[in-house]
Coordinates of C-alpha atoms and ligand atoms in Angstrom, one line a residue:
X1 CA 129.5 106.4 -62.0
X2 CA 129.3 105.0 -58.4
X3 CA 131.1 102.3 -56.6
X4 CA 129.4 99.6 -54.4
X5 CA 129.7 100.4 -50.7
X6 CA 132.1 97.4 -50.2
X7 CA 134.4 98.6 -52.9
X8 CA 135.0 101.9 -51.2
X9 CA 137.8 100.7 -49.0
X10 CA 139.6 99.1 -52.0
X11 CA 139.3 102.3 -54.0
X12 CA 140.6 104.5 -51.1
X13 CA 143.6 102.2 -50.6
X14 CA 144.4 102.1 -54.3
X15 CA 144.1 105.8 -54.8
X16 CA 145.7 107.0 -51.5
X17 CA 148.8 108.0 -53.4
X18 CA 148.0 108.6 -57.0
X19 CA 151.6 109.2 -57.9
X20 CA 152.4 105.7 -57.0
X21 CA 149.6 104.1 -59.0
X22 CA 151.2 101.1 -60.9
X23 CA 151.2 101.1 -64.7
X24 CA 149.6 97.7 -64.8
X25 CA 146.8 96.6 -62.5
X26 CA 144.9 93.3 -62.4
X27 CA 141.4 93.4 -60.9
X28 CA 140.9 89.8 -59.9
X29 CA 138.0 88.0 -58.1
X30 CA 135.0 85.8 -58.7
X31 CA 132.4 86.7 -61.3
X32 CA 129.5 89.1 -60.5
X33 CA 131.3 91.5 -58.1
X34 CA 131.5 94.5 -60.4
X35 CA 135.1 94.4 -61.2
X36 CA 134.6 95.8 -64.7
X37 CA 132.6 98.7 -63.4
X38 CA 135.4 99.4 -60.9
X39 CA 137.9 99.3 -63.7
X40 CA 135.8 101.8 -65.7
X41 CA 135.6 104.1 -62.7
X42 CA 139.3 103.9 -62.3
X43 CA 139.9 104.7 -66.0
X44 CA 137.5 107.7 -65.7
X45 CA 139.5 108.9 -62.7
X46 CA 142.8 108.6 -64.5
X47 CA 141.5 110.5 -67.5
X48 CA 139.4 113.2 -65.7
X49 CA 140.7 116.7 -66.1
X50 CA 138.9 118.3 -63.2
X51 CA 138.9 115.7 -60.5
X52 CA 138.9 117.2 -57.0
X53 CA 142.5 117.2 -55.6
X54 CA 141.8 114.6 -52.8
X55 CA 143.4 111.3 -52.6
X56 CA 140.3 109.1 -53.0
X57 CA 138.2 111.3 -55.2
X58 CA 136.3 109.9 -58.2
X59 CA 136.1 111.4 -61.7
X60 CA 134.1 114.7 -61.8
X61 CA 131.7 113.3 -64.5
X62 CA 131.4 116.8 -66.1
X63 CA 134.7 117.8 -67.8
X64 CA 135.1 117.2 -71.5
X65 CA 137.2 114.1 -70.8
X66 CA 134.5 112.5 -68.7
X67 CA 131.8 113.4 -71.2
X68 CA 133.8 111.8 -74.1
X69 CA 134.5 108.7 -72.1
X70 CA 130.8 108.1 -71.4
X71 CA 129.9 108.8 -75.1
X72 CA 132.6 106.4 -76.2
X73 CA 134.7 108.9 -78.1
X74 CA 137.7 109.4 -75.8
X75 CA 140.9 109.3 -77.9
X76 CA 143.0 108.3 -74.9
X77 CA 140.9 105.3 -73.8
X78 CA 140.7 101.8 -75.2
X79 CA 138.3 99.0 -74.0
X80 CA 139.7 95.8 -75.3
X81 CA 137.4 92.8 -75.0
X82 CA 138.5 89.4 -76.4
X83 CA 135.7 87.8 -78.3
X84 CA 132.5 86.5 -76.7
X85 CA 132.4 82.8 -76.8
X86 CA 133.5 80.3 -74.2
X87 CA 132.9 82.8 -71.4
X88 CA 129.6 84.2 -72.9
X89 CA 127.1 85.1 -70.2
X90 CA 129.6 86.3 -67.6
X91 CA 129.8 89.7 -69.3
X92 CA 126.3 90.9 -68.6
X93 CA 126.7 90.2 -64.9
X94 CA 129.9 92.1 -64.8
X95 CA 129.2 95.2 -66.8
X96 CA 127.3 97.2 -64.2
X97 CA 126.6 100.8 -65.0
X98 CA 129.1 103.0 -66.8
X99 CA 130.6 103.1 -70.2
X100 CA 128.7 101.1 -72.8
X101 CA 131.0 98.5 -74.4
X102 CA 130.1 99.4 -78.0
X103 CA 130.4 103.1 -77.3
X104 CA 133.8 102.6 -75.7
X105 CA 135.3 101.3 -78.9
X106 CA 134.8 97.6 -78.3
X107 CA 136.8 95.5 -80.7
X108 CA 134.2 93.5 -82.6
X109 CA 136.0 91.0 -84.6
X110 CA 136.4 87.4 -85.7
X111 CA 137.9 85.0 -83.2
X112 CA 140.9 86.1 -81.2
X113 CA 142.5 89.5 -81.3
X114 CA 144.2 90.1 -84.6
X115 CA 147.7 91.4 -85.4
X116 CA 146.5 94.7 -86.7
X117 CA 144.7 95.3 -83.5
X118 CA 147.9 94.7 -81.6
X119 CA 149.6 97.3 -83.8
X120 CA 146.8 99.7 -83.1
X121 CA 147.4 99.2 -79.4
X122 CA 151.1 99.8 -79.9
X123 CA 150.3 103.0 -81.8
X124 CA 147.9 104.0 -79.0
X125 CA 150.7 103.5 -76.4
X126 CA 153.7 104.9 -78.2
X127 CA 152.3 107.8 -80.3
X128 CA 151.4 110.0 -77.5
X129 CA 148.3 111.4 -75.7
X130 CA 145.8 113.5 -77.6
X131 CA 144.8 115.4 -74.5
X132 CA 148.3 115.8 -73.0
X133 CA 147.1 113.6 -70.1
X134 CA 147.0 109.9 -69.2
X135 CA 146.1 107.1 -71.6
X136 CA 144.2 104.0 -70.3
X137 CA 143.7 100.6 -71.8
X138 CA 141.1 98.4 -70.1
X139 CA 141.3 94.7 -71.0
X140 CA 138.4 92.4 -70.0
X141 CA 138.3 89.4 -69.6
X142 CA 142.0 89.4 -69.6
X143 CA 142.4 85.6 -69.4
X144 CA 141.1 85.4 -73.0
X145 CA 144.1 87.2 -74.4
X146 CA 145.9 84.9 -76.9
X147 CA 149.7 84.4 -76.6
X148 CA 150.5 86.9 -79.4
X149 CA 148.6 89.5 -77.4
X150 CA 150.1 88.7 -74.1
X151 CA 153.5 88.9 -75.6
X152 CA 152.8 92.3 -77.1
X153 CA 151.5 93.5 -73.8
X154 CA 154.6 92.2 -72.0
X155 CA 156.8 94.1 -74.4
X156 CA 154.9 97.3 -73.6
X157 CA 155.0 96.7 -69.9
X158 CA 158.8 96.2 -69.9
X159 CA 159.1 100.0 -70.4
X160 CA 155.7 101.6 -70.2
X161 CA 155.7 105.2 -71.4
X162 CA 154.8 107.8 -68.8
X163 CA 151.1 108.2 -68.3
X164 CA 150.0 104.9 -69.8
X165 CA 148.0 102.6 -67.7
X166 CA 146.7 99.1 -68.2
X167 CA 143.8 97.8 -66.2
X168 CA 143.2 94.0 -66.6
X169 CA 140.0 92.5 -65.4
X170 CA 139.8 88.7 -64.8
X171 CA 137.6 86.2 -63.0
X172 CA 140.0 83.4 -64.0
X173 CA 143.4 85.1 -63.4
X174 CA 145.2 81.8 -62.8
X175 CA 144.9 81.3 -66.5
X176 CA 147.0 84.4 -67.2
X177 CA 150.7 83.9 -68.2
X178 CA 152.9 84.1 -65.0
X179 CA 155.0 86.7 -66.8
X180 CA 151.9 88.9 -67.3
X181 CA 150.9 88.3 -63.7
X182 CA 154.3 89.3 -62.3
X183 CA 154.2 92.6 -64.1
X184 CA 150.7 93.6 -62.7
X185 CA 149.7 94.7 -59.2
X186 CA 146.8 92.4 -58.2
X187 CA 143.8 94.0 -56.7
X188 CA 141.7 91.2 -55.3
X189 CA 137.9 91.5 -55.0
X190 CA 136.1 89.5 -52.3
X191 CA 132.4 88.9 -52.0
X192 CA 130.6 91.3 -49.8
X193 CA 129.2 89.6 -46.7
X194 CA 125.6 88.2 -47.1
X195 CA 124.0 90.9 -45.0
X196 CA 125.6 93.8 -46.9
X197 CA 124.8 92.2 -50.3
X198 CA 121.2 91.5 -49.2
X199 CA 120.8 95.1 -48.0
X200 CA 122.1 96.3 -51.4
X201 CA 119.7 94.1 -53.3
X202 CA 116.7 95.2 -51.1
X203 CA 117.8 98.8 -51.7
X204 CA 117.4 98.2 -55.5
X205 CA 113.8 97.3 -54.8
X206 CA 114.4 93.5 -55.2
X207 CA 112.0 91.2 -53.4
X208 CA 113.1 88.0 -51.7
X209 CA 116.6 89.3 -51.8
X210 CA 117.9 86.7 -49.3
X211 CA 116.5 83.7 -51.2
X212 CA 117.9 85.0 -54.5
X213 CA 121.3 85.7 -53.1
X214 CA 121.5 82.2 -51.7
X215 CA 120.5 80.7 -55.0
X216 CA 123.1 82.8 -56.8
X217 CA 125.8 81.5 -54.4
X218 CA 126.3 84.9 -52.9
X219 CA 127.1 86.8 -56.1
X220 CA 124.9 89.9 -55.8
X221 CA 125.1 91.1 -59.4
X222 CA 124.0 87.6 -60.6
X223 CA 121.1 87.8 -58.1
X224 CA 120.1 91.2 -59.4
X225 CA 120.3 89.9 -62.9
X226 CA 118.0 87.0 -62.0
X227 CA 115.6 89.3 -60.3
X228 CA 115.3 91.4 -63.4
X229 CA 114.6 88.3 -65.5
X230 CA 112.0 87.0 -63.0
X231 CA 114.2 83.9 -62.6
X232 CA 113.1 83.2 -59.0
X233 CA 109.6 82.2 -60.0
X234 CA 110.8 80.0 -62.7
X235 CA 113.4 78.5 -60.4
X236 CA 110.7 77.8 -57.8
X237 CA 108.6 76.0 -60.4
X238 CA 111.6 73.8 -61.5
X239 CA 112.1 72.9 -57.8
X240 CA 108.5 72.2 -57.1
X241 CA 108.6 69.2 -59.5
X242 CA 111.4 67.8 -57.2
X243 CA 109.8 68.7 -53.9
X244 CA 106.1 67.7 -54.1
X245 CA 105.9 63.9 -53.5
X246 CA 108.1 63.0 -56.4
X247 CA 107.4 59.4 -57.6
X248 CA 107.0 59.4 -61.3
X249 CA 109.9 60.4 -63.6
X250 CA 107.6 60.9 -66.6
X251 CA 105.4 63.4 -64.7
X252 CA 108.4 65.4 -63.4
X253 CA 109.9 65.5 -67.0
X254 CA 106.5 66.7 -68.3
X255 CA 106.5 69.6 -65.8
X256 CA 110.0 70.5 -66.7
X257 CA 109.3 70.3 -70.5
X258 CA 106.3 72.7 -70.0
X259 CA 108.5 75.1 -68.0
X260 CA 111.3 75.1 -70.6
X261 CA 108.7 75.7 -73.4
X262 CA 107.1 78.6 -71.5
X263 CA 110.2 80.4 -70.2
X264 CA 112.6 82.0 -72.7
X265 CA 116.1 82.3 -71.2
X266 CA 115.6 79.3 -69.0
X267 CA 117.1 76.4 -71.0
X268 CA 118.2 72.9 -70.2
X269 CA 121.6 73.9 -68.9
X270 CA 120.0 76.2 -66.3
X271 CA 117.5 73.5 -65.4
X272 CA 120.3 70.9 -64.8
X273 CA 122.1 73.5 -62.7
X274 CA 119.0 74.1 -60.6
X275 CA 118.5 70.3 -60.0
X276 CA 122.3 70.1 -59.2
X277 CA 122.1 72.7 -56.5
X278 CA 119.0 71.0 -55.1
X279 CA 120.8 67.6 -54.9
X280 CA 123.9 69.4 -53.5
X281 CA 121.8 70.7 -50.6
X282 CA 120.1 67.3 -50.0
X283 CA 123.5 65.8 -49.7
X284 CA 124.9 68.6 -47.5
X285 CA 121.9 68.2 -45.1
X286 CA 122.5 64.5 -44.9
X287 CA 126.3 64.7 -44.4
X288 CA 126.8 68.0 -42.6
X289 CA 123.4 69.1 -41.5
X290 CA 123.5 72.4 -43.4
X291 CA 122.4 73.7 -46.8
X292 CA 123.9 76.3 -49.1
X293 CA 121.3 77.3 -51.6
X294 CA 117.8 76.6 -50.3
X295 CA 117.5 77.6 -46.7
X296 CA 113.9 78.7 -47.5
X297 CA 113.1 75.0 -48.4
X298 CA 114.9 73.4 -45.5
X299 CA 111.8 71.5 -44.1
X300 CA 111.0 69.9 -47.5
X301 CA 114.7 69.1 -48.0
X302 CA 114.9 67.4 -44.6
X303 CA 111.9 65.3 -45.3
X304 CA 113.2 64.2 -48.7
X305 CA 116.8 63.6 -47.4
X306 CA 115.5 61.3 -44.6
X307 CA 114.9 58.4 -47.0
X308 CA 118.2 58.9 -48.9
X309 CA 121.8 58.0 -48.2
X310 CA 124.6 60.5 -48.3
X311 CA 126.6 58.4 -50.7
X312 CA 123.6 57.9 -53.0
X313 CA 123.0 61.7 -53.1
X314 CA 126.7 62.5 -53.8
X315 CA 126.7 59.9 -56.6
X316 CA 123.6 61.6 -58.1
X317 CA 125.3 65.0 -57.8
X318 CA 128.4 63.7 -59.7
X319 CA 126.0 62.2 -62.4
X320 CA 124.4 65.5 -62.9
X321 CA 127.9 67.2 -63.2
X322 CA 128.5 64.7 -66.0
X323 CA 125.3 65.1 -67.9
X324 CA 125.5 68.9 -67.6
X325 CA 128.2 68.8 -70.2
X326 CA 125.8 67.5 -72.8
X327 CA 122.8 69.5 -71.7
X328 CA 123.5 72.2 -74.3
X329 CA 122.9 69.7 -77.2
X330 CA 120.9 66.7 -76.0
X331 CA 120.0 64.1 -78.6
X332 CA 116.5 63.9 -77.3
X333 CA 115.3 66.5 -74.7
X334 CA 112.4 64.4 -73.5
X335 CA 114.6 61.4 -72.8
X336 CA 117.2 63.6 -71.2
X337 CA 114.6 65.0 -68.8
X338 CA 113.2 61.6 -67.9
X339 CA 116.6 60.2 -67.3
X340 CA 117.5 63.1 -65.0
X341 CA 114.3 62.7 -63.1
X342 CA 114.8 58.9 -62.8
X343 CA 118.4 59.5 -61.4
X344 CA 117.0 61.9 -58.8
X345 CA 114.2 59.5 -57.7
X346 CA 116.7 56.6 -57.4
X347 CA 119.0 58.7 -55.3
X348 CA 116.1 59.6 -53.0
X349 CA 115.5 56.0 -52.3
X350 CA 119.1 55.0 -51.6
X351 CA 118.5 55.1 -47.8
X352 CA 115.9 52.3 -47.9
X353 CA 117.2 48.8 -47.3
Ligands
ZN401 ZN1 136.1 114.8 -65.3

């Protein structure tokens, strides 16, 4: 288990005095920064039976506790993951390397966490350690805990037994109950700077790391995920339809339809997002003279933006936000694509008078 280079300082600060480690920690920050992997490393360190006696040392990776943890059989560890669902998709970007969710005793269930699972957690907390050491519960994504769960957790946190640690992971921590928040020490993850992230991506053998990172809004694990799926090529094809002398909405829609058909994993919502980012950059160029996602396409963007108005582009961006909500289940995909292309072409022409 390794940490990203930019997480080292956070780790060292947190583990500087292990005696003072709080019983409840919240790892908070945007998606795609490796918070869950950090939480897993922390759990491993707390459970490890032969970690070097230095303040910032990581788990040894060799003792029986470490081996059990990796194989998913550690009796003093629980990984609690509320159901997939609304937030599906975020998980794969977060997981990183480490303990596999299934192996780690993932609670596979129906809907939100059930009462018997809460009882199981209470038993885990109050019955005592199997290995005479610490016990760790890792909850991710914590904002998906239902109220019954949050209340059970609060009750435990009022008087946590010695050696019991809760690690909560959340990308939307403002949704957590204030009472839960107030009982946790927040450890806030920031994005690595662009150069560090780009260096890391290149170090993973990823080509066009800079372009990918920009498209992913700076989230390096998202960019790595996209590289693995070959998403950059698909993305470029989706953009080409917008960039090359766009005049005919039916022709643009036909190119998109062919792309959606050919590429598994690239569906309508992803296409709308791609178009949205493109229009966002057109508007930004027009209004502020900079772009956020497509520096590599700047010359084309400038040419296109020349004939458009800032307000027209912003209106188109807002339109796309609205239609993105129905992109999962359009009544008629072909009409949806033609409509989106027509909106884009109209926005491009708003600067002509
Ligand atoms: Zn160990």
